[in-house]
């Protein structure tokens, strides 16, 4: 799937969503040669002005939306071990 989504001339950033269930993005580097690992906000900042494709979980897409649209973070982060509802 990663190979199908990558554009030949684009940068690929692997990031970790804000959930304890997310896999470490460094584990995926072998599957995506040339990709780099960064925090989501850093990856989006580096891509400023370019077309950005955010894939993965809806958690990650929601976090990207918060950053890009300057929205308030979700008050109940999924998988946050400090949250005891």
mmCIF file of N, CA and C in Angstrom:
data_model
loop_
_atom_site.group_PDB
_atom_site.id
_atom_site.type_symbol
_atom_site.label_atom_id
_atom_site.label_comp_id
_atom_site.label_asym_id
_atom_site.label_seq_id
_atom_site.Cartn_x
_atom_site.Cartn_y
_atom_site.Cartn_z
ATOM 1 N N UNK A 1 0.826 -1.187 0.000
ATOM 2 C CA UNK A 1 0.000 0.000 0.000
ATOM 3 C C UNK A 1 0.871 1.252 0.000
ATOM 4 N N UNK A 2 1.958 1.218 0.775
ATOM 5 C CA UNK A 2 2.840 2.384 0.823
ATOM 6 C C UNK A 2 3.397 2.722 -0.554
ATOM 7 N N UNK A 3 3.810 1.720 -1.290
ATOM 8 C CA UNK A 3 4.377 1.957 -2.618
ATOM 9 C C UNK A 3 3.347 2.587 -3.552
ATOM 10 N N UNK A 4 2.108 2.182 -3.453
ATOM 11 C CA UNK A 4 1.055 2.725 -4.313
ATOM 12 C C UNK A 4 0.743 4.181 -3.984
ATOM 13 N N UNK A 5 0.930 4.582 -2.754
ATOM 14 C CA UNK A 5 0.599 5.944 -2.335
ATOM 15 C C UNK A 5 1.718 6.952 -2.558
ATOM 16 N N UNK A 6 2.939 6.484 -2.674
ATOM 17 C CA UNK A 6 4.081 7.391 -2.798
ATOM 18 C C UNK A 6 4.220 7.947 -4.203
ATOM 19 N N UNK A 7 4.367 9.253 -4.287
ATOM 20 C CA UNK A 7 4.678 9.892 -5.563
ATOM 21 C C UNK A 7 6.202 9.883 -5.707
ATOM 22 N N UNK A 8 6.720 9.652 -6.900
ATOM 23 C CA UNK A 8 8.166 9.516 -7.084
ATOM 24 C C UNK A 8 8.985 10.713 -6.587
ATOM 25 N N UNK A 9 8.466 11.905 -6.725
ATOM 26 C CA UNK A 9 9.253 13.081 -6.361
ATOM 27 C C UNK A 9 8.834 13.695 -5.027
ATOM 28 N N UNK A 10 8.056 12.980 -4.259
ATOM 29 C CA UNK A 10 7.554 13.566 -3.013
ATOM 30 C C UNK A 10 8.323 13.055 -1.797
ATOM 31 N N UNK A 11 8.252 13.835 -0.735
ATOM 32 C CA UNK A 11 8.836 13.414 0.542
ATOM 33 C C UNK A 11 7.785 12.601 1.284
ATOM 34 N N UNK A 12 8.226 11.571 1.959
ATOM 35 C CA UNK A 12 7.330 10.744 2.751
ATOM 36 C C UNK A 12 7.763 10.823 4.205
ATOM 37 N N UNK A 13 6.817 11.179 5.054
ATOM 38 C CA UNK A 13 7.079 11.295 6.485
ATOM 39 C C UNK A 13 6.256 10.262 7.217
ATOM 40 N N UNK A 14 6.885 9.517 8.085
ATOM 41 C CA UNK A 14 6.191 8.556 8.934
ATOM 42 C C UNK A 14 6.066 9.183 10.315
ATOM 43 N N UNK A 15 4.854 9.222 10.824
ATOM 44 C CA UNK A 15 4.595 9.881 12.105
ATOM 45 C C UNK A 15 3.788 8.962 13.007
ATOM 46 N N UNK A 16 3.742 9.300 14.269
ATOM 47 C CA UNK A 16 2.985 8.495 15.236
ATOM 48 C C UNK A 16 1.805 9.310 15.756
ATOM 49 N N UNK A 17 0.596 8.776 15.634
ATOM 50 C CA UNK A 17 -0.555 9.479 16.189
ATOM 51 C C UNK A 17 -0.499 9.527 17.716
ATOM 52 N N UNK A 18 -1.301 10.359 18.270
ATOM 53 C CA UNK A 18 -1.357 10.550 19.717
ATOM 54 C C UNK A 18 -2.241 9.465 20.343
ATOM 55 N N UNK A 19 -1.756 8.255 20.332
ATOM 56 C CA UNK A 19 -2.449 7.129 20.956
ATOM 57 C C UNK A 19 -1.414 6.079 21.346
ATOM 58 N N UNK A 20 -1.655 5.433 22.453
ATOM 59 C CA UNK A 20 -0.693 4.420 22.911
ATOM 60 C C UNK A 20 -0.751 3.148 22.068
ATOM 61 N N UNK A 21 -1.739 3.023 21.213
ATOM 62 C CA UNK A 21 -1.870 1.839 20.370
ATOM 63 C C UNK A 21 -1.125 1.957 19.045
ATOM 64 N N UNK A 22 -0.531 3.106 18.783
ATOM 65 C CA UNK A 22 0.150 3.323 17.508
ATOM 66 C C UNK A 22 1.498 2.618 17.475
ATOM 67 N N UNK A 23 1.840 2.154 16.327
ATOM 68 C CA UNK A 23 3.135 1.510 16.111
ATOM 69 C C UNK A 23 4.212 2.589 15.970
ATOM 70 N N UNK A 24 5.400 2.287 16.402
ATOM 71 C CA UNK A 24 6.519 3.207 16.262
ATOM 72 C C UNK A 24 6.805 3.369 14.769
ATOM 73 N N UNK A 25 6.784 4.601 14.248
ATOM 74 C CA UNK A 25 7.013 4.780 12.809
ATOM 75 C C UNK A 25 8.386 4.301 12.345
ATOM 76 N N UNK A 26 9.361 4.265 13.225
ATOM 77 C CA UNK A 26 10.683 3.767 12.842
ATOM 78 C C UNK A 26 10.614 2.300 12.414
ATOM 79 N N UNK A 27 9.618 1.566 12.929
ATOM 80 C CA UNK A 27 9.438 0.165 12.538
ATOM 81 C C UNK A 27 9.043 0.023 11.070
ATOM 82 N N UNK A 28 8.521 1.078 10.473
ATOM 83 C CA UNK A 28 8.041 1.025 9.092
ATOM 84 C C UNK A 28 9.064 1.498 8.076
ATOM 85 N N UNK A 29 10.204 1.996 8.540
ATOM 86 C CA UNK A 29 11.204 2.531 7.615
ATOM 87 C C UNK A 29 11.670 1.499 6.595
ATOM 88 N N UNK A 30 11.806 0.255 6.988
ATOM 89 C CA UNK A 30 12.248 -0.789 6.057
ATOM 90 C C UNK A 30 11.231 -1.014 4.940
ATOM 91 N N UNK A 31 9.967 -0.720 5.207
ATOM 92 C CA UNK A 31 8.916 -0.906 4.210
ATOM 93 C C UNK A 31 8.776 0.294 3.277
ATOM 94 N N UNK A 32 9.415 1.384 3.646
ATOM 95 C CA UNK A 32 9.250 2.627 2.891
ATOM 96 C C UNK A 32 10.609 3.305 2.714
ATOM 97 N N UNK A 33 11.459 2.779 1.831
ATOM 98 C CA UNK A 33 12.796 3.341 1.642
ATOM 99 C C UNK A 33 12.743 4.833 1.299
ATOM 100 N N UNK A 34 13.605 5.577 1.935
ATOM 101 C CA UNK A 34 13.673 7.015 1.680
ATOM 102 C C UNK A 34 12.758 7.849 2.553
ATOM 103 N N UNK A 35 11.885 7.209 3.284
ATOM 104 C CA UNK A 35 10.977 7.947 4.166
ATOM 105 C C UNK A 35 11.743 8.450 5.378
ATOM 106 N N UNK A 36 11.170 9.427 6.039
ATOM 107 C CA UNK A 36 11.769 9.984 7.248
ATOM 108 C C UNK A 36 10.746 9.951 8.367
ATOM 109 N N UNK A 37 11.230 9.882 9.596
ATOM 110 C CA UNK A 37 10.371 9.880 10.781
ATOM 111 C C UNK A 37 10.383 11.279 11.384
ATOM 112 N N UNK A 38 9.203 11.770 11.760
ATOM 113 C CA UNK A 38 9.100 13.087 12.387
ATOM 114 C C UNK A 38 7.822 13.148 13.206
ATOM 115 N N UNK A 39 7.733 14.146 14.050
ATOM 116 C CA UNK A 39 6.471 14.430 14.733
ATOM 117 C C UNK A 39 5.505 14.981 13.683
ATOM 118 N N UNK A 40 4.223 14.763 13.880
ATOM 119 C CA UNK A 40 3.223 15.191 12.902
ATOM 120 C C UNK A 40 3.324 16.679 12.608
ATOM 121 N N UNK A 41 3.390 17.511 13.637
ATOM 122 C CA UNK A 41 3.449 18.959 13.429
ATOM 123 C C UNK A 41 4.682 19.340 12.612
ATOM 124 N N UNK A 42 5.811 18.698 12.876
ATOM 125 C CA UNK A 42 7.039 18.987 12.126
ATOM 126 C C UNK A 42 6.899 18.570 10.659
ATOM 127 N N UNK A 43 6.335 17.411 10.422
ATOM 128 C CA UNK A 43 6.154 16.938 9.044
ATOM 129 C C UNK A 43 5.222 17.869 8.271
ATOM 130 N N UNK A 44 4.142 18.305 8.906
ATOM 131 C CA UNK A 44 3.212 19.217 8.229
ATOM 132 C C UNK A 44 3.859 20.578 7.978
ATOM 133 N N UNK A 45 4.670 21.031 8.907
ATOM 134 C CA UNK A 45 5.358 22.309 8.725
ATOM 135 C C UNK A 45 6.335 22.235 7.550
ATOM 136 N N UNK A 46 7.036 21.131 7.440
ATOM 137 C CA UNK A 46 8.003 20.956 6.348
ATOM 138 C C UNK A 46 7.309 20.849 4.997
ATOM 139 N N UNK A 47 6.059 20.420 5.005
ATOM 140 C CA UNK A 47 5.301 20.272 3.762
ATOM 141 C C UNK A 47 4.467 21.507 3.440
ATOM 142 N N UNK A 48 4.582 22.541 4.227
ATOM 143 C CA UNK A 48 3.779 23.751 4.024
ATOM 144 C C UNK A 48 3.906 24.245 2.587
ATOM 145 N N UNK A 49 2.757 24.526 1.983
ATOM 146 C CA UNK A 49 2.736 25.016 0.614
ATOM 147 C C UNK A 49 2.627 23.917 -0.420
ATOM 148 N N UNK A 50 2.851 22.678 -0.027
ATOM 149 C CA UNK A 50 2.735 21.543 -0.942
ATOM 150 C C UNK A 50 1.418 20.819 -0.702
ATOM 151 N N UNK A 51 1.077 19.956 -1.612
ATOM 152 C CA UNK A 51 -0.067 19.085 -1.411
ATOM 153 C C UNK A 51 0.329 18.021 -0.388
ATOM 154 N N UNK A 52 -0.550 17.775 0.574
ATOM 155 C CA UNK A 52 -0.269 16.819 1.636
ATOM 156 C C UNK A 52 -1.335 15.733 1.619
ATOM 157 N N UNK A 53 -0.902 14.493 1.654
ATOM 158 C CA UNK A 53 -1.801 13.353 1.773
ATOM 159 C C UNK A 53 -1.549 12.720 3.127
ATOM 160 N N UNK A 54 -2.566 12.719 3.977
ATOM 161 C CA UNK A 54 -2.454 12.109 5.300
ATOM 162 C C UNK A 54 -3.210 10.787 5.251
ATOM 163 N N UNK A 55 -2.508 9.708 5.508
ATOM 164 C CA UNK A 55 -3.133 8.393 5.515
ATOM 165 C C UNK A 55 -2.856 7.715 6.845
ATOM 166 N N UNK A 56 -3.574 6.693 7.103
ATOM 167 C CA UNK A 56 -3.396 5.955 8.343
ATOM 168 C C UNK A 56 -4.724 5.872 9.061
ATOM 169 N N UNK A 57 -4.673 6.101 10.343
ATOM 170 C CA UNK A 57 -5.883 6.005 11.138
ATOM 171 C C UNK A 57 -6.673 7.313 11.118
ATOM 172 N N UNK A 58 -7.928 7.229 11.503
ATOM 173 C CA UNK A 58 -8.723 8.449 11.633
ATOM 174 C C UNK A 58 -8.190 9.306 12.774
ATOM 175 N N UNK A 59 -7.505 8.698 13.728
ATOM 176 C CA UNK A 59 -6.888 9.471 14.814
ATOM 177 C C UNK A 59 -5.834 10.408 14.237
ATOM 178 N N UNK A 60 -5.001 9.883 13.354
ATOM 179 C CA UNK A 60 -3.950 10.689 12.756
ATOM 180 C C UNK A 60 -4.542 11.786 11.875
ATOM 181 N N UNK A 61 -5.534 11.449 11.091
ATOM 182 C CA UNK A 61 -6.176 12.446 10.237
ATOM 183 C C UNK A 61 -6.816 13.543 11.094
ATOM 184 N N UNK A 62 -7.433 13.164 12.201
ATOM 185 C CA UNK A 62 -8.014 14.155 13.108
ATOM 186 C C UNK A 62 -6.960 15.073 13.692
ATOM 187 N N UNK A 63 -5.822 14.524 14.059
ATOM 188 C CA UNK A 63 -4.737 15.350 14.590
ATOM 189 C C UNK A 63 -4.195 16.296 13.519
ATOM 190 N N UNK A 64 -4.055 15.822 12.297
ATOM 191 C CA UNK A 64 -3.582 16.684 11.213
ATOM 192 C C UNK A 64 -4.583 17.815 10.992
ATOM 193 N N UNK A 65 -5.851 17.499 11.058
ATOM 194 C CA UNK A 65 -6.893 18.517 10.904
ATOM 195 C C UNK A 65 -6.777 19.580 11.993
ATOM 196 N N UNK A 66 -6.552 19.147 13.233
ATOM 197 C CA UNK A 66 -6.372 20.102 14.336
ATOM 198 C C UNK A 66 -5.239 21.070 14.032
ATOM 199 N N UNK A 67 -4.128 20.541 13.541
ATOM 200 C CA UNK A 67 -2.950 21.361 13.266
ATOM 201 C C UNK A 67 -3.190 22.279 12.071
ATOM 202 N N UNK A 68 -3.686 21.712 10.980
ATOM 203 C CA UNK A 68 -3.848 22.481 9.747
ATOM 204 C C UNK A 68 -4.935 23.539 9.839
ATOM 205 N N UNK A 69 -5.993 23.251 10.577
ATOM 206 C CA UNK A 69 -7.120 24.182 10.678
ATOM 207 C C UNK A 69 -7.145 24.935 12.000
ATOM 208 N N UNK A 70 -6.098 24.770 12.804
ATOM 209 C CA UNK A 70 -5.975 25.433 14.099
ATOM 210 C C UNK A 70 -7.220 25.184 14.961
ATOM 211 N N UNK A 71 -7.606 23.910 15.025
ATOM 212 C CA UNK A 71 -8.761 23.502 15.830
ATOM 213 C C UNK A 71 -8.308 23.081 17.219
ATOM 214 N N UNK A 72 -9.234 23.077 18.146
ATOM 215 C CA UNK A 72 -8.957 22.594 19.502
ATOM 216 C C UNK A 72 -8.769 21.080 19.453
ATOM 217 N N UNK A 73 -7.828 20.558 20.238
ATOM 218 C CA UNK A 73 -7.654 19.100 20.285
ATOM 219 C C UNK A 73 -8.888 18.416 20.869
ATOM 220 N N UNK A 74 -9.086 17.188 20.463
ATOM 221 C CA UNK A 74 -10.170 16.377 21.001
ATOM 222 C C UNK A 74 -9.989 16.279 22.515
ATOM 223 N N UNK A 75 -11.023 16.583 23.302
ATOM 224 C CA UNK A 75 -10.868 16.547 24.759
ATOM 225 C C UNK A 75 -10.700 15.139 25.327
ATOM 226 N N UNK A 76 -11.040 14.102 24.566
ATOM 227 C CA UNK A 76 -10.907 12.725 25.040
ATOM 228 C C UNK A 76 -10.056 11.920 24.061
ATOM 229 N N UNK A 77 -8.742 12.099 24.116
ATOM 230 C CA UNK A 77 -7.884 11.370 23.186
ATOM 231 C C UNK A 77 -8.042 9.854 23.344
ATOM 232 N N UNK A 78 -8.188 9.175 22.261
ATOM 233 C CA UNK A 78 -8.352 7.732 22.270
ATOM 234 C C UNK A 78 -7.028 7.078 22.640
ATOM 235 N N UNK A 79 -7.094 6.144 23.549
ATOM 236 C CA UNK A 79 -5.912 5.400 23.933
ATOM 237 C C UNK A 79 -5.012 6.115 24.914
ATOM 238 N N UNK A 80 -5.409 7.278 25.397
ATOM 239 C CA UNK A 80 -4.590 8.024 26.352
ATOM 240 C C UNK A 80 -4.676 7.326 27.693
ATOM 241 N N UNK A 81 -3.572 6.733 28.153
ATOM 242 C CA UNK A 81 -3.616 5.975 29.413
ATOM 243 C C UNK A 81 -3.893 6.841 30.638
ATOM 244 N N UNK A 82 -3.708 8.163 30.517
ATOM 245 C CA UNK A 82 -3.982 9.036 31.661
ATOM 246 C C UNK A 82 -5.454 9.368 31.777
ATOM 247 N N UNK A 83 -6.236 9.073 30.731
ATOM 248 C CA UNK A 83 -7.672 9.362 30.774
ATOM 249 C C UNK A 83 -8.424 8.193 31.410
ATOM 250 N N UNK A 84 -9.113 8.480 32.445
ATOM 251 C CA UNK A 84 -9.942 7.466 33.115
ATOM 252 C C UNK A 84 -11.370 7.994 33.174
ATOM 253 N N UNK A 85 -12.147 7.669 32.105
ATOM 254 C CA UNK A 85 -13.508 8.181 31.981
ATOM 255 C C UNK A 85 -14.430 7.458 32.829
#
